[in-house]
Amino acid sequence: MSKTSGAGQGVIVVSNRLPVSLECAGGTCHSSPVSGGLVTALTPVLTVNKGTWIGWSGAPDVEGVDAALRLFSQETGYTLQQVGLTHEQIANFYFGFTNQIIWPLFHDSQFECNFNPDYWQTYLDVNALFACKTVESGNADDYVWVHDYHLMHVAKYMREAGDNRRTGFFLHIPFPAVDSFRRLPWRSELLNALLEFDQIGFQTLHDRRNFIQAISILAPHVKVTGRGQVVTAKVGGRTIRIGAFPISIDYKKFYRTARSAVVRKQAQHVHSALPDRKIILGVDRLDYTKGIPHRLHAMQKLFTRYPELRGKLSLLQVVVPSRATIPLYAKLKKEIERLVGQINGEFSEPGYVAIHYQYKNLNFEELLAYYRASNIALVTPLRDGMNLVAKEYCAANVERNGVLVLSEFAGAAAQLRNGAILVNPFDVEGVAAAIHQAYMMDEGERRKRMDRMRESIRKNDIFKWVDSFFASAFAP
Ligand code: G6P
């Protein structure tokens, strides 16, 4: 629980998605809580101060959503408010501007961008809706904390409506280098809208540096001064704080649950289903930023270059369904399935499958059992804001003998370089060599590396993240 915010500060959280999942039929909706680091960290803050969470329900607005949210609010002790979106807004705002422009652009995949001007207009309209709902919510001295790339214009519209409450913004994804950012037709509008927040947080110092560089080129009238984790920018008479606040996980929850009998049993089950071999694990949302085909090519290279490893090592690749109606995602799914088939055709034998592929959601215990059962985790995104799978794997590795192979382009690399084998995910031979190194690593070395990573995650957990964001936001 956040120490800073516990001191009576009211908070409004604004994010694209609400922390609930709703199932609606015939005018009635049933809600169930969504778990995840952000929800875990912010729930105590909102509950203590009877705060508000504003977001989209995840589906077109239908009858029954508000009633379900009221019921959910009574149970959780804080208020949930939905911003209802039409089919067209969902198409142009969520599937359009955020997922076909900002997502690829900010993840260095600018050639995947579809700079459709209609998407931009709807992005502004939907941000105005979120701002309007925020203006009507909470108390006069509440702090408004807006999350992620979907909502970069909220502070601007709040100010235009005369709402001058303190605002903060946290970007969960990377901020691109200025040469990529400049391709955005609406780059100046977006940058200036971000500068309407009182505090802007990034995952890493690298992202913050990119942002400051964008300011220096596209908004040279803004003066940035200071050093360290948080610097300040002067815009007109206003002072904005710009900081790096690497997000984390609820370490204790992962560690404790991973040690439970249920998880231990499930992990044993995974082991006995895949006997006499080491297990490499990949768990990713279906997304081209995660580098899944590159990883599969690295496995192919591994078995070709080190034929003695055939039969001794299997990749367990879980792909969690996501944004599947966007053509690029559907295409990626096909590509993954084709590659898995090809590699298995080449290296599997009776009693041995080289790649076990699953396209599904895992529940918390299943996920932890996979973490516990795996000897090596392959976390090789081409670009990632943070990547919490890397941190979760370490926290759940209660035997402390697993090896993390981690992309240098994941935000997590900044904190886990003390124990992970860092790789360039585009370098297929390098990744194959890193897997070989992980396979050969002796137990003492594995333990030493894992202990170092676990300790830094334990010390810098999700609650510390909330505290450090608020400590900076409320600093005199
Ligand atoms: C990333 C983003 C989140 C987003 C999540 C899932 O982690 O930073 O804001 O919610 O992906 O994507 P989705 O499009 O399903 O919300």
CSV table of N, CA, C and O in Angstrom, one decimal, residues 47-88:
chain,number,residue,atom,x,y,z
A,47,THR,N,-9.1,2.3,-2.6
A,47,THR,CA,-10.0,1.9,-1.6
A,47,THR,C,-9.9,2.8,-0.3
A,47,THR,O,-10.9,3.2,0.2
A,48,VAL,N,-8.7,3.1,0.1
A,48,VAL,CA,-8.5,3.8,1.3
A,48,VAL,C,-9.1,5.2,1.2
A,48,VAL,O,-9.8,5.7,2.1
A,49,ASN,N,-9.0,5.8,0.0
A,49,ASN,CA,-9.5,7.2,-0.2
A,49,ASN,C,-10.8,7.3,-1.0
A,49,ASN,O,-11.1,8.3,-1.4
A,50,LYS,N,-11.4,6.1,-1.1
A,50,LYS,CA,-12.7,6.1,-1.8
A,50,LYS,C,-12.6,6.8,-3.2
A,50,LYS,O,-13.3,7.7,-3.5
A,51,GLY,N,-11.6,6.4,-3.9
A,51,GLY,CA,-11.3,7.0,-5.2
A,51,GLY,C,-12.2,6.5,-6.4
A,51,GLY,O,-13.2,5.8,-6.1
A,52,THR,N,-11.8,6.9,-7.6
A,52,THR,CA,-12.5,6.6,-8.7
A,52,THR,C,-11.6,6.0,-9.8
A,52,THR,O,-10.5,6.5,-10.0
A,53,TRP,N,-12.1,5.0,-10.6
A,53,TRP,CA,-11.3,4.5,-11.7
A,53,TRP,C,-12.2,4.7,-12.9
A,53,TRP,O,-13.4,4.2,-13.0
A,54,ILE,N,-11.7,5.4,-13.9
A,54,ILE,CA,-12.5,5.7,-15.1
A,54,ILE,C,-11.9,5.0,-16.3
A,54,ILE,O,-10.7,5.0,-16.5
A,55,GLY,N,-12.8,4.3,-17.1
A,55,GLY,CA,-12.2,3.5,-18.2
A,55,GLY,C,-13.3,3.0,-19.1
A,55,GLY,O,-14.5,3.3,-18.9
A,56,TRP,N,-12.9,2.3,-20.1
A,56,TRP,CA,-13.8,1.7,-21.1
A,56,TRP,C,-14.1,0.3,-20.7
A,56,TRP,O,-13.2,-0.4,-20.1
A,57,SER,N,-15.3,-0.2,-21.0
A,57,SER,CA,-15.6,-1.6,-20.5
A,57,SER,C,-15.0,-2.6,-21.4
A,57,SER,O,-15.0,-3.8,-21.0
A,58,GLY,N,-14.5,-2.3,-22.6
A,58,GLY,CA,-13.9,-3.3,-23.4
A,58,GLY,C,-14.8,-3.8,-24.5
A,58,GLY,O,-14.4,-4.6,-25.3
A,59,ALA,N,-16.0,-3.2,-24.6
A,59,ALA,CA,-17.0,-3.7,-25.6
A,59,ALA,C,-17.9,-2.5,-25.9
A,59,ALA,O,-17.9,-1.5,-25.2
A,60,PRO,N,-18.7,-2.5,-27.0
A,60,PRO,CA,-19.6,-1.4,-27.3
A,60,PRO,C,-20.5,-1.2,-26.1
A,60,PRO,O,-20.9,-2.2,-25.5
A,61,ASP,N,-20.9,0.0,-25.9
A,61,ASP,CA,-21.8,0.4,-24.8
A,61,ASP,C,-23.1,-0.3,-24.9
A,61,ASP,O,-23.8,-0.2,-26.0
A,62,VAL,N,-23.5,-1.1,-23.9
A,62,VAL,CA,-24.8,-1.7,-23.9
A,62,VAL,C,-25.5,-1.5,-22.6
A,62,VAL,O,-24.8,-1.1,-21.6
A,63,GLU,N,-26.8,-1.7,-22.5
A,63,GLU,CA,-27.6,-1.6,-21.3
A,63,GLU,C,-27.0,-2.5,-20.2
A,63,GLU,O,-26.6,-3.7,-20.6
A,64,GLY,N,-27.0,-2.1,-19.0
A,64,GLY,CA,-26.6,-3.0,-18.0
A,64,GLY,C,-25.2,-2.8,-17.4
A,64,GLY,O,-24.8,-3.2,-16.3
A,65,VAL,N,-24.3,-2.1,-18.2
A,65,VAL,CA,-22.9,-1.9,-17.8
A,65,VAL,C,-22.9,-1.1,-16.5
A,65,VAL,O,-22.2,-1.4,-15.5
A,66,ASP,N,-23.6,0.1,-16.5
A,66,ASP,CA,-23.5,1.0,-15.4
A,66,ASP,C,-24.0,0.3,-14.1
A,66,ASP,O,-23.4,0.4,-13.0
A,67,ALA,N,-25.1,-0.5,-14.2
A,67,ALA,CA,-25.6,-1.2,-13.0
A,67,ALA,C,-24.6,-2.2,-12.5
A,67,ALA,O,-24.3,-2.3,-11.3
A,68,ALA,N,-23.9,-2.9,-13.4
A,68,ALA,CA,-22.9,-3.9,-13.0
A,68,ALA,C,-21.7,-3.2,-12.3
A,68,ALA,O,-21.2,-3.7,-11.3
A,69,LEU,N,-21.4,-2.0,-12.8
A,69,LEU,CA,-20.2,-1.3,-12.3
A,69,LEU,C,-20.6,-0.7,-10.9
A,69,LEU,O,-19.7,-0.7,-10.0
A,70,ARG,N,-21.9,-0.3,-10.7
A,70,ARG,CA,-22.3,0.2,-9.4
A,70,ARG,C,-22.1,-0.9,-8.3
A,70,ARG,O,-21.6,-0.7,-7.3
A,71,LEU,N,-22.6,-2.1,-8.7
A,71,LEU,CA,-22.5,-3.3,-7.8
A,71,LEU,C,-21.0,-3.6,-7.5
A,71,LEU,O,-20.6,-3.8,-6.4
A,72,PHE,N,-20.2,-3.6,-8.5
A,72,PHE,CA,-18.8,-3.8,-8.4
A,72,PHE,C,-18.2,-2.8,-7.4
A,72,PHE,O,-17.4,-3.1,-6.6
A,73,SER,N,-18.6,-1.5,-7.6
A,73,SER,CA,-18.0,-0.5,-6.8
A,73,SER,C,-18.4,-0.7,-5.3
A,73,SER,O,-17.6,-0.4,-4.4
A,74,GLN,N,-19.6,-1.2,-5.1
A,74,GLN,CA,-20.0,-1.4,-3.7
A,74,GLN,C,-19.1,-2.5,-3.0
A,74,GLN,O,-18.7,-2.4,-1.9
A,75,GLU,N,-18.7,-3.5,-3.8
A,75,GLU,CA,-17.9,-4.6,-3.3
A,75,GLU,C,-16.5,-4.1,-3.1
A,75,GLU,O,-15.8,-4.5,-2.1
A,76,THR,N,-15.9,-3.3,-4.0
A,76,THR,CA,-14.5,-3.0,-3.9
A,76,THR,C,-14.2,-1.8,-3.0
A,76,THR,O,-13.1,-1.6,-2.6
A,77,GLY,N,-15.2,-0.9,-2.9
A,77,GLY,CA,-15.0,0.3,-2.0
A,77,GLY,C,-14.5,1.5,-2.7
A,77,GLY,O,-14.2,2.5,-2.1
A,78,TYR,N,-14.4,1.4,-4.0
A,78,TYR,CA,-14.1,2.6,-4.8
A,78,TYR,C,-15.0,2.6,-6.0
A,78,TYR,O,-15.6,1.6,-6.4
A,79,THR,N,-15.1,3.8,-6.7
A,79,THR,CA,-16.1,4.0,-7.8
A,79,THR,C,-15.5,3.6,-9.1
A,79,THR,O,-14.4,4.0,-9.4
A,80,LEU,N,-16.3,2.9,-9.9
A,80,LEU,CA,-15.9,2.6,-11.3
A,80,LEU,C,-16.9,3.4,-12.2
A,80,LEU,O,-18.1,3.3,-12.0
A,81,GLN,N,-16.3,4.1,-13.2
A,81,GLN,CA,-17.1,4.8,-14.1
A,81,GLN,C,-16.7,4.5,-15.5
A,81,GLN,O,-15.5,4.5,-15.8
A,82,GLN,N,-17.7,4.1,-16.3
A,82,GLN,CA,-17.3,3.8,-17.7
A,82,GLN,C,-17.4,4.9,-18.6
A,82,GLN,O,-18.3,5.8,-18.5
A,83,VAL,N,-16.6,4.9,-19.6
A,83,VAL,CA,-16.7,5.8,-20.8
A,83,VAL,C,-17.3,4.9,-21.9
A,83,VAL,O,-16.6,4.0,-22.4
A,84,GLY,N,-18.5,5.1,-22.3
A,84,GLY,CA,-19.1,4.2,-23.3
A,84,GLY,C,-18.7,4.6,-24.7
A,84,GLY,O,-18.6,5.8,-25.0
A,85,LEU,N,-18.3,3.6,-25.5
A,85,LEU,CA,-17.8,3.9,-26.8
A,85,LEU,C,-18.7,3.2,-27.9
A,85,LEU,O,-19.2,2.1,-27.6
A,86,THR,N,-18.9,3.8,-29.0
A,86,THR,CA,-19.7,3.2,-30.1
A,86,THR,C,-18.8,2.3,-30.9
A,86,THR,O,-17.6,2.3,-30.8
A,87,HIS,N,-19.5,1.5,-31.7
A,87,HIS,CA,-18.7,0.6,-32.6
A,87,HIS,C,-17.7,1.4,-33.4
A,87,HIS,O,-16.5,1.0,-33.6
A,88,GLU,N,-18.1,2.5,-34.0
A,88,GLU,CA,-17.2,3.3,-34.8
A,88,GLU,C,-16.1,3.9,-34.0
A,88,GLU,O,-14.9,3.9,-34.5
